[in-house]
Every structure is written in structure tokens, then in C-alpha cells.
Coordinates of C-alpha atoms and ligand atoms in Angstrom, one line a residue:
M1170 CA 47.4 -25.4 -1.6
K1171 CA 47.5 -24.5 -5.1
E1172 CA 45.4 -27.5 -5.9
Q1173 CA 43.4 -26.7 -3.4
L1174 CA 42.6 -23.3 -4.9
E1175 CA 41.5 -24.7 -8.5
A1176 CA 39.6 -27.4 -7.2
I1177 CA 37.4 -24.8 -5.0
K1178 CA 37.5 -22.5 -8.9
I1179 CA 35.7 -25.4 -10.3
K1180 CA 33.8 -26.3 -7.8
V1181 CA 32.7 -22.6 -7.7
V1182 CA 31.7 -22.6 -11.3
K1183 CA 29.8 -26.0 -11.1
S1184 CA 27.9 -25.1 -8.8
L1185 CA 26.6 -21.7 -10.1
S1186 CA 25.5 -23.1 -13.4
N1187 CA 23.1 -25.7 -11.0
V1188 CA 22.0 -22.2 -9.0
A1189 CA 18.6 -21.0 -10.1
D1190 CA 17.6 -18.1 -7.3
L1191 CA 19.3 -15.2 -5.9
K1192 CA 18.7 -17.4 -2.9
A1193 CA 20.9 -20.3 -3.9
L1194 CA 23.1 -18.1 -4.8
E1195 CA 23.7 -16.3 -1.5
E1196 CA 24.2 -19.4 -0.3
V1197 CA 26.9 -20.4 -2.4
R1198 CA 28.7 -17.6 -1.9
I1199 CA 28.4 -17.5 1.8
N1200 CA 29.6 -20.9 1.7
I1201 CA 32.8 -20.6 -0.5
L1202 CA 33.1 -16.5 0.4
G1203 CA 31.9 -15.9 4.3
K1204 CA 33.4 -16.2 7.3
K1205 CA 33.0 -20.4 7.7
G1206 CA 33.5 -20.3 3.8
E1207 CA 36.1 -22.9 1.9
L1208 CA 38.0 -20.2 0.6
T1209 CA 38.4 -18.0 4.0
S1210 CA 39.6 -21.5 5.8
I1211 CA 42.4 -21.6 3.2
L1212 CA 43.1 -18.6 3.5
K1213 CA 43.7 -18.8 7.3
G1214 CA 46.3 -21.6 6.6
M1215 CA 48.5 -18.8 5.1
K1216 CA 50.6 -19.1 7.7
D1217 CA 51.4 -22.4 7.4
V1218 CA 53.2 -21.4 4.3
E1219 CA 56.4 -21.8 3.6
P1220 CA 57.5 -17.7 3.7
K1221 CA 59.5 -17.6 0.5
D1222 CA 56.2 -19.4 -1.3
R1223 CA 54.1 -16.8 0.0
P1224 CA 53.8 -13.8 -2.0
M1225 CA 53.2 -16.4 -4.8
I1226 CA 50.6 -18.5 -3.4
G1227 CA 48.9 -15.2 -2.0
A1228 CA 48.6 -14.1 -5.3
L1229 CA 47.0 -17.2 -6.1
V1230 CA 45.1 -16.8 -3.7
N1231 CA 43.8 -13.0 -4.8
E1232 CA 43.4 -13.9 -8.3
V1233 CA 41.1 -17.5 -7.7
R1234 CA 39.0 -14.7 -5.2
A1235 CA 38.3 -12.5 -8.2
D1236 CA 37.9 -15.0 -9.7
I1237 CA 35.0 -16.5 -8.0
E1238 CA 33.4 -12.9 -7.1
A1239 CA 33.8 -11.8 -10.7
A1240 CA 31.7 -15.3 -11.3
I1241 CA 29.5 -14.9 -8.9
E1242 CA 28.5 -11.5 -9.5
T1243 CA 28.0 -12.6 -13.6
A1244 CA 25.9 -15.0 -11.9
K1245 CA 23.4 -12.5 -10.0
N1246 CA 23.3 -10.4 -13.3
S1247 CA 21.9 -13.0 -15.0
L1248 CA 19.4 -14.7 -12.0
V1249 CA 18.3 -11.2 -12.0
S1250 CA 17.1 -9.8 -15.4
K1251 CA 15.9 -13.3 -15.7
A1252 CA 13.8 -13.0 -12.8
R1253 CA 13.1 -9.2 -14.2
E1254 CA 12.7 -10.4 -18.0
Q1255 CA 10.3 -13.5 -16.6
Q1256 CA 8.2 -10.4 -14.6
L1257 CA 8.0 -8.5 -17.8
K1258 CA 6.0 -11.6 -19.2
E1259 CA 3.5 -11.8 -16.5
E1260 CA 2.4 -8.2 -15.7
V1261 CA 2.1 -7.7 -19.1
I1262 CA -0.9 -4.9 -19.6
D1263 CA -2.9 -5.2 -22.9
V1264 CA -4.0 -2.2 -23.7
T1265 CA -7.3 -3.1 -25.9
M1266 CA -9.3 -4.4 -23.4
P1267 CA -11.7 -2.8 -22.3
S1268 CA -12.6 -0.8 -19.0
N1269 CA -14.3 -1.1 -16.0
K1270 CA -16.7 1.7 -17.3
K1271 CA -18.2 3.4 -14.1
V1272 CA -22.2 3.7 -14.0
L1273 CA -23.6 7.3 -13.3
G1274 CA -27.2 7.3 -11.7
H1275 CA -29.3 10.5 -12.6
R1276 CA -32.1 11.9 -10.9
H1277 CA -35.3 10.5 -9.7
P1278 CA -38.5 11.3 -11.5
M1279 CA -40.0 13.0 -8.4
H1280 CA -37.0 14.6 -7.8
I1281 CA -36.7 16.0 -11.6
V1282 CA -40.1 17.4 -11.0
L1283 CA -39.1 18.9 -7.3
E1284 CA -36.6 20.5 -8.9
D1285 CA -38.6 22.4 -11.4
L1286 CA -41.5 23.1 -8.6
K1287 CA -38.8 24.7 -6.6
N1288 CA -37.2 26.6 -8.6
I1289 CA -40.5 28.1 -10.0
F1290 CA -41.2 29.1 -6.7
I1291 CA -38.1 30.9 -5.7
G1292 CA -38.5 32.5 -9.4
M1293 CA -41.3 34.1 -7.6
G1294 CA -39.6 35.0 -4.6
Y1295 CA -40.4 32.3 -1.7
Q1296 CA -37.6 31.0 -0.1
I1297 CA -38.5 27.1 1.3
A1298 CA -39.2 25.5 4.4
K1299 CA -37.9 22.5 6.2
G1300 CA -39.2 20.9 9.3
P1301 CA -39.7 17.7 11.4
E1302 CA -41.5 14.4 9.9
V1303 CA -42.7 13.6 13.4
E1304 CA -44.6 16.4 15.0
E1305 CA -46.4 17.2 18.1
D1306 CA -49.7 16.6 17.6
Y1307 CA -50.3 20.4 18.1
Y1308 CA -49.0 21.4 15.4
N1309 CA -50.0 18.8 13.2
F1310 CA -53.6 19.2 14.2
K1311 CA -54.6 22.1 16.8
A1312 CA -52.4 24.9 15.2
L1313 CA -54.2 23.9 12.0
N1314 CA -57.9 24.7 13.1
I1315 CA -58.6 20.8 13.1
P1316 CA -60.0 20.1 16.5
E1317 CA -60.1 16.9 19.0
D1318 CA -63.1 15.5 17.6
H1319 CA -62.6 15.9 13.5
P1320 CA -62.7 13.0 11.7
A1321 CA -59.1 13.6 10.0
R1322 CA -57.7 13.0 14.0
D1323 CA -59.5 9.4 14.3
E1324 CA -56.2 7.0 14.5
Q1325 CA -57.2 5.1 11.3
D1326 CA -55.5 8.4 9.1
T1327 CA -52.5 8.9 11.3
F1328 CA -49.4 7.6 12.6
Y1329 CA -49.0 7.9 16.0
I1330 CA -45.5 7.7 18.3
D1331 CA -47.2 8.5 21.5
K1332 CA -50.4 10.5 22.3
N1333 CA -48.9 13.9 22.0
F1334 CA -46.6 12.9 18.8
V1335 CA -47.3 11.5 15.4
L1336 CA -46.1 11.6 11.6
R1337 CA -47.0 14.5 10.6
T1338 CA -49.7 14.1 7.8
S1339 CA -49.2 17.3 5.9
T1340 CA -46.3 19.7 5.6
S1341 CA -48.4 22.8 6.6
P1342 CA -47.2 22.4 10.9
T1343 CA -44.0 23.7 8.9
Q1344 CA -45.7 26.4 7.9
V1345 CA -47.1 27.1 11.9
H1346 CA -43.5 26.9 12.6
V1347 CA -42.2 29.7 10.0
M1348 CA -45.4 31.7 11.3
E1349 CA -44.1 31.8 14.8
H1350 CA -40.4 32.5 13.7
E1351 CA -41.6 34.9 11.5
K1352 CA -42.8 38.3 10.8
P1353 CA -44.8 38.9 7.6
P1354 CA -44.2 39.5 4.5
I1355 CA -44.2 35.4 4.6
R1356 CA -43.4 33.3 1.3
V1357 CA -42.8 30.5 1.6
I1358 CA -42.7 26.5 0.2
A1359 CA -42.6 24.0 2.3
P1360 CA -41.7 20.6 0.5
G1361 CA -41.3 17.0 2.5
R1362 CA -42.2 13.4 3.3
V1363 CA -46.0 12.9 5.1
Y1364 CA -47.7 10.3 6.4
R1365 CA -51.2 8.4 6.5
S1366 CA -52.6 4.8 7.7
D1367 CA -53.1 4.1 4.3
E1368 CA -53.2 0.7 2.4
V1369 CA -50.7 0.2 -0.9
D1370 CA -52.0 0.9 -4.0
A1371 CA -51.5 2.6 -7.1
T1372 CA -52.8 5.9 -5.5
H1373 CA -51.5 5.8 -2.3
S1374 CA -48.6 5.7 -0.4
P1375 CA -48.4 5.3 3.9
M1376 CA -45.5 7.8 2.9
F1377 CA -45.9 10.5 0.4
H1378 CA -44.4 13.8 -0.3
Q1379 CA -45.8 16.8 -0.4
V1380 CA -45.0 20.4 -1.5
E1381 CA -47.3 23.6 0.1
G1382 CA -47.3 27.0 0.1
L1383 CA -47.6 30.3 2.6
V1384 CA -48.0 33.5 2.1
I1385 CA -48.9 36.4 4.3
D1386 CA -48.7 40.2 3.9
E1387 CA -51.0 42.6 4.1
H1388 CA -54.3 43.4 2.0
I1389 CA -53.3 39.4 0.3
T1390 CA -56.6 38.3 -1.0
M1391 CA -57.8 35.7 -3.1
A1392 CA -56.8 37.6 -6.5
D1393 CA -53.3 37.0 -5.8
L1394 CA -53.7 33.2 -4.7
K1395 CA -55.4 33.0 -8.4
G1396 CA -52.8 35.2 -10.0
A1397 CA -50.2 33.2 -8.2
L1398 CA -51.2 29.8 -8.8
A1399 CA -52.5 30.9 -12.5
E1400 CA -48.8 32.0 -13.2
F1401 CA -47.8 29.1 -11.3
V1402 CA -49.4 26.6 -13.4
K1403 CA -47.8 28.5 -17.1
E1404 CA -44.8 28.1 -15.7
L1405 CA -44.9 24.3 -15.2
Y1406 CA -47.6 23.4 -18.4
G1407 CA -47.2 26.2 -20.7
E1408 CA -48.8 29.9 -21.2
D1409 CA -51.1 27.9 -22.7
A1410 CA -52.4 26.3 -19.3
K1411 CA -55.8 27.4 -17.7
V1412 CA -56.5 27.0 -14.2
R1413 CA -60.3 26.5 -12.7
F1414 CA -60.9 27.3 -9.2
R1415 CA -63.5 24.7 -7.6
P1416 CA -65.0 25.4 -3.9
H1417 CA -64.3 23.2 -1.5
Y1418 CA -64.0 22.8 2.3
F1419 CA -60.5 23.3 3.7
P1420 CA -61.0 23.4 8.3
F1421 CA -57.7 25.3 7.8
T1422 CA -57.9 27.7 5.3
E1423 CA -61.7 29.9 4.3
P1424 CA -62.9 30.0 1.6
S1425 CA -61.1 27.3 0.0
A1426 CA -61.0 25.7 -3.4
E1427 CA -59.7 22.8 -5.5
V1428 CA -57.5 23.8 -8.7
D1429 CA -57.7 22.1 -11.6
V1430 CA -55.4 22.7 -15.0
S1431 CA -56.8 22.3 -18.6
C1432 CA -55.6 19.3 -19.4
F1433 CA -51.8 19.7 -20.7
K1434 CA -52.0 16.4 -23.5
C1435 CA -55.3 17.1 -25.1
G1436 CA -55.6 20.9 -24.5
G1437 CA -59.5 20.3 -23.0
T1438 CA -60.6 18.1 -25.6
G1439 CA -60.8 14.8 -23.7
C1440 CA -57.8 11.9 -23.1
N1441 CA -57.1 9.2 -20.6
I1442 CA -55.6 11.5 -18.5
C1443 CA -58.0 14.2 -18.0
K1444 CA -60.5 10.9 -18.3
G1445 CA -62.2 12.8 -20.8
S1446 CA -63.1 16.2 -18.7
G1447 CA -60.4 18.2 -20.4
W1448 CA -59.5 19.3 -16.6
I1449 CA -56.9 18.1 -14.4
E1450 CA -57.0 18.3 -10.2
I1451 CA -53.7 19.2 -9.1
L1452 CA -53.8 21.0 -5.8
G1453 CA -56.2 22.8 -3.0
C1454 CA -55.8 26.0 -1.5
G1455 CA -57.9 29.0 0.3
M1456 CA -56.9 31.9 2.1
V1457 CA -55.7 31.2 5.6
H1458 CA -58.5 31.0 8.5
P1459 CA -58.3 33.2 10.5
K1460 CA -57.9 32.0 13.2
V1461 CA -54.6 29.6 12.1
L1462 CA -53.4 33.0 12.0
E1463 CA -54.2 34.3 15.6
M1464 CA -53.3 30.8 17.0
S1465 CA -49.8 31.4 15.0
G1466 CA -49.3 35.0 17.0
I1467 CA -50.2 36.8 13.2
D1468 CA -52.3 39.6 13.9
S1469 CA -55.6 38.2 11.3
T1470 CA -57.2 42.3 11.5
K1471 CA -53.5 43.7 9.8
Y1472 CA -52.6 40.3 7.6
S1473 CA -54.1 37.8 5.4
G1474 CA -52.7 35.4 3.3
F1475 CA -52.8 31.8 1.7
A1476 CA -52.0 28.7 1.3
F1477 CA -52.4 25.4 -1.1
G1478 CA -50.5 22.1 -1.0
M1479 CA -50.0 19.3 -3.9
G1480 CA -48.7 15.5 -3.9
L1481 CA -46.0 15.5 -5.5
E1482 CA -46.2 12.3 -6.6
R1483 CA -49.5 13.1 -8.1
I1484 CA -47.9 16.6 -10.3
T1485 CA -44.8 13.7 -10.9
M1486 CA -47.6 11.1 -12.4
L1487 CA -49.2 13.4 -14.7
R1488 CA -46.2 15.2 -16.4
Y1489 CA -45.2 11.3 -17.3
G1490 CA -48.0 9.5 -18.2
I1491 CA -47.0 7.2 -14.6
E1492 CA -50.2 4.9 -13.6
D1493 CA -48.7 3.2 -10.9
L1494 CA -47.3 5.2 -7.6
R1495 CA -45.6 1.9 -6.2
L1496 CA -42.4 2.6 -9.7
F1497 CA -41.6 5.6 -7.9
Y1498 CA -40.1 3.4 -5.0
E1499 CA -38.9 0.4 -5.9
N1500 CA -36.0 1.4 -7.9
D1501 CA -36.0 -0.7 -10.1
I1502 CA -33.3 0.8 -12.4
R1503 CA -35.7 -0.5 -15.5
F1504 CA -38.3 2.0 -14.9
L1505 CA -35.7 4.8 -13.4
K1506 CA -33.6 5.3 -16.8
Q1507 CA -36.7 6.5 -18.5
F1508 CA -36.7 10.0 -17.2
Ligands
LIG919 C1 -54.3 19.7 -0.8 C2 -54.5 20.6 -0.2 C3 -54.3 22.4 1.2 C4 -53.2 24.4 2.6 C5 -53.4 22.7 2.0 C6 -52.3 25.4 4.9 C7 -51.5 25.7 5.5 C8 -51.4 26.1 6.8 C9 -52.6 27.2 6.8 C10 -53.3 26.8 5.9 CL1 -49.7 26.6 7.2 N1 -52.9 26.0 4.9 N2 -52.0 24.4 3.8 C11 -54.0 25.2 2.7 C12 -55.1 24.6 2.0 C13 -54.9 23.0 1.2 O1 -53.7 21.3 0.8 O2 -55.4 18.9 -1.5 N3 -52.9 18.5 -0.6 C14 -53.1 17.8 -0.7

């Protein structure tokens, strides 16, 4: 038995030196110390040992077992620390490597101009009105004094959803909703997408953006319209900006006018932006037609008002000297990052 124990000890030391990982080590441990292990089966043979030899053999078994356990523990510790070293080597972090930079986007040029326009009008006491892009025929045309046979109703100029619904051709219908639901004094601007059945070119798009304004109160006159727009233009283009009103026609306003601003680039001497005239057309406006007020439930004997409308693409193109509006919709980062 003594020899058997010595032999096991030598065997264990030998197999431990060949063990490559913790799994293999566990196998060695089970083969020796497990329930069916070699040392365990020797222990089972204790009952056959002469009673007088039992203390001596028992002590020897304990000593061998302790030695084997210690050897396994040592082997385990060395495997664990080797594995840890390996892991540290593999997971080394190079703190000098460049980081993954987050690319920050920024506002679209039309968004910048829209925010400016909104802030100017908010500063003058206007509220922002929002409305749907799909409108009933009534709100897009009839409520604006555009009769059934008016050329603007030509199917060529409008996208029809069905007989009664169209993609709005201006943001005026949003202002009609405001007139129907609110009592004067009314001071709103209505920015948003609008649609026309146009071919795409440098200055046309079937979808574009408008900012319209509407003011209704007692005793509103053309003088209020001129004063408000002159102030708006100064805030947008600077103190020196002047306005010029030219008579025009819109079915929903009477009288109507188109408004030019003195060229903000050359100051009026003539350049490529104003095409040599010194003036740039920026919006259309007029006194709200009494029929339009009445149709939306506003007493035109008590109240009067003015309205105006401008194209956001046009204002933005003028500000930045952009010559093709298609650039606004293509989202080419080389274009966008210039603003
Ligand atoms: C333009 C001209 C204009 C209006 C829009 C308006 C709205 C209501 C009543 C009366 Cl609810 N008028 N809007 C008035 C005059 C001109 O826009 O050239 N836009 C790009």
C-alpha cells in the first residue's frame, strides 16, 4: 500500500506538469481524489490493513492526500495567473489611438432663415399657426375668393387627392382656419410646405415652403400693412433696407401689392443679385378682401386686415446667393456644411 501511495504521488506530479488548462487539471483531480478516484479506492482498501499498521498507513494516506491537494492547488494558481496574463496581453488598450469622432450636423439654410423670420414676427406679437397639407377644396380655393372657373384652379396647377381634397397650394387655408376659430384681434404667421404641379428647374419645385401672415383687427389700414412690412424688412436685411410697393392683383386681397426691397448687396446701384435694377421682389400682400372675411365669419363692417405671403426658398436663395433651389432638397453634405 505504501508503494501504491508513493506511485500515485509520482504519477500526480508527472501529470500535473503536462496539464495545459483548468479543465485538464480538474480531470486529473477527479481521477485521483474523486469518488471513483485512485486515492479514494486505495482508502477503501484500509479495511484490509492489519489493525496495528492502520495508524501508520492512515497517517501516510493523509500526508499523500495533503501533498496531492497542495500540488493541485499550486498548479491551479499558476494556470489562473497565466490565463490572466494572457488576457491582459490580449486586451491591452492603446490610449493613444484616435477616438471615433461623432459628426455633428447643423441647421439647414432654410431652417436658419425660417427661425429668423419666426423670431422677427414673434417679436412683433404674431403667433405661429399650423395646419394640414391636405386641404378641402373649399379652404384652398373658395374661402379665398377663388371661384370654380378661376385659372388657378386648373388641374395643371394643383395636386388633387380626389374631387374634394387637394395638396394645399399656399398656407392661406391655415389662416382661414384661424379666422374661423378665433376672434380678432388676430396676428399670425403660417409657415409650411405647399404644393404646385410645376416642373422642377432652378427656381421651381412641386413642393416648396411659404410663410404667410395675417393681421385682423378694428381700423387696420394699408398704413399698418406698409409699416409692418417695412419693419420686417429692416429686421431681416438691416436698418438701411427700404421697401417699394407695386400694385398687383390677388383674388383674396383688395387692394393688392407686390413688395420689393432695396438690394441688400449693392444698396441700390445695381448688381447680379438685383439684376441691375437695385430692387428685389420678396413678397406679395394686400388688404384682406371683405368677402374672404365674411366667408370665415368675420364682420367686415367692424373689422379689416392685411395679409402677405413669401416663398422661403426665394428668401433663403437671396440671402446666401444660392442660384439653384434643387440644392435645398438634395442634402449634399458639401452644400449644407457651408451655412
Ligand atoms: C405670394 C403672395 C399672398 C396672401 C398671400 C392671404 C391669406 C388670407 C387672406 C388673404 Cl387667409 N390673403 N394671403 C395675401 C396676399 C399675398 O402671397 O406671392 N406668395 C408667395
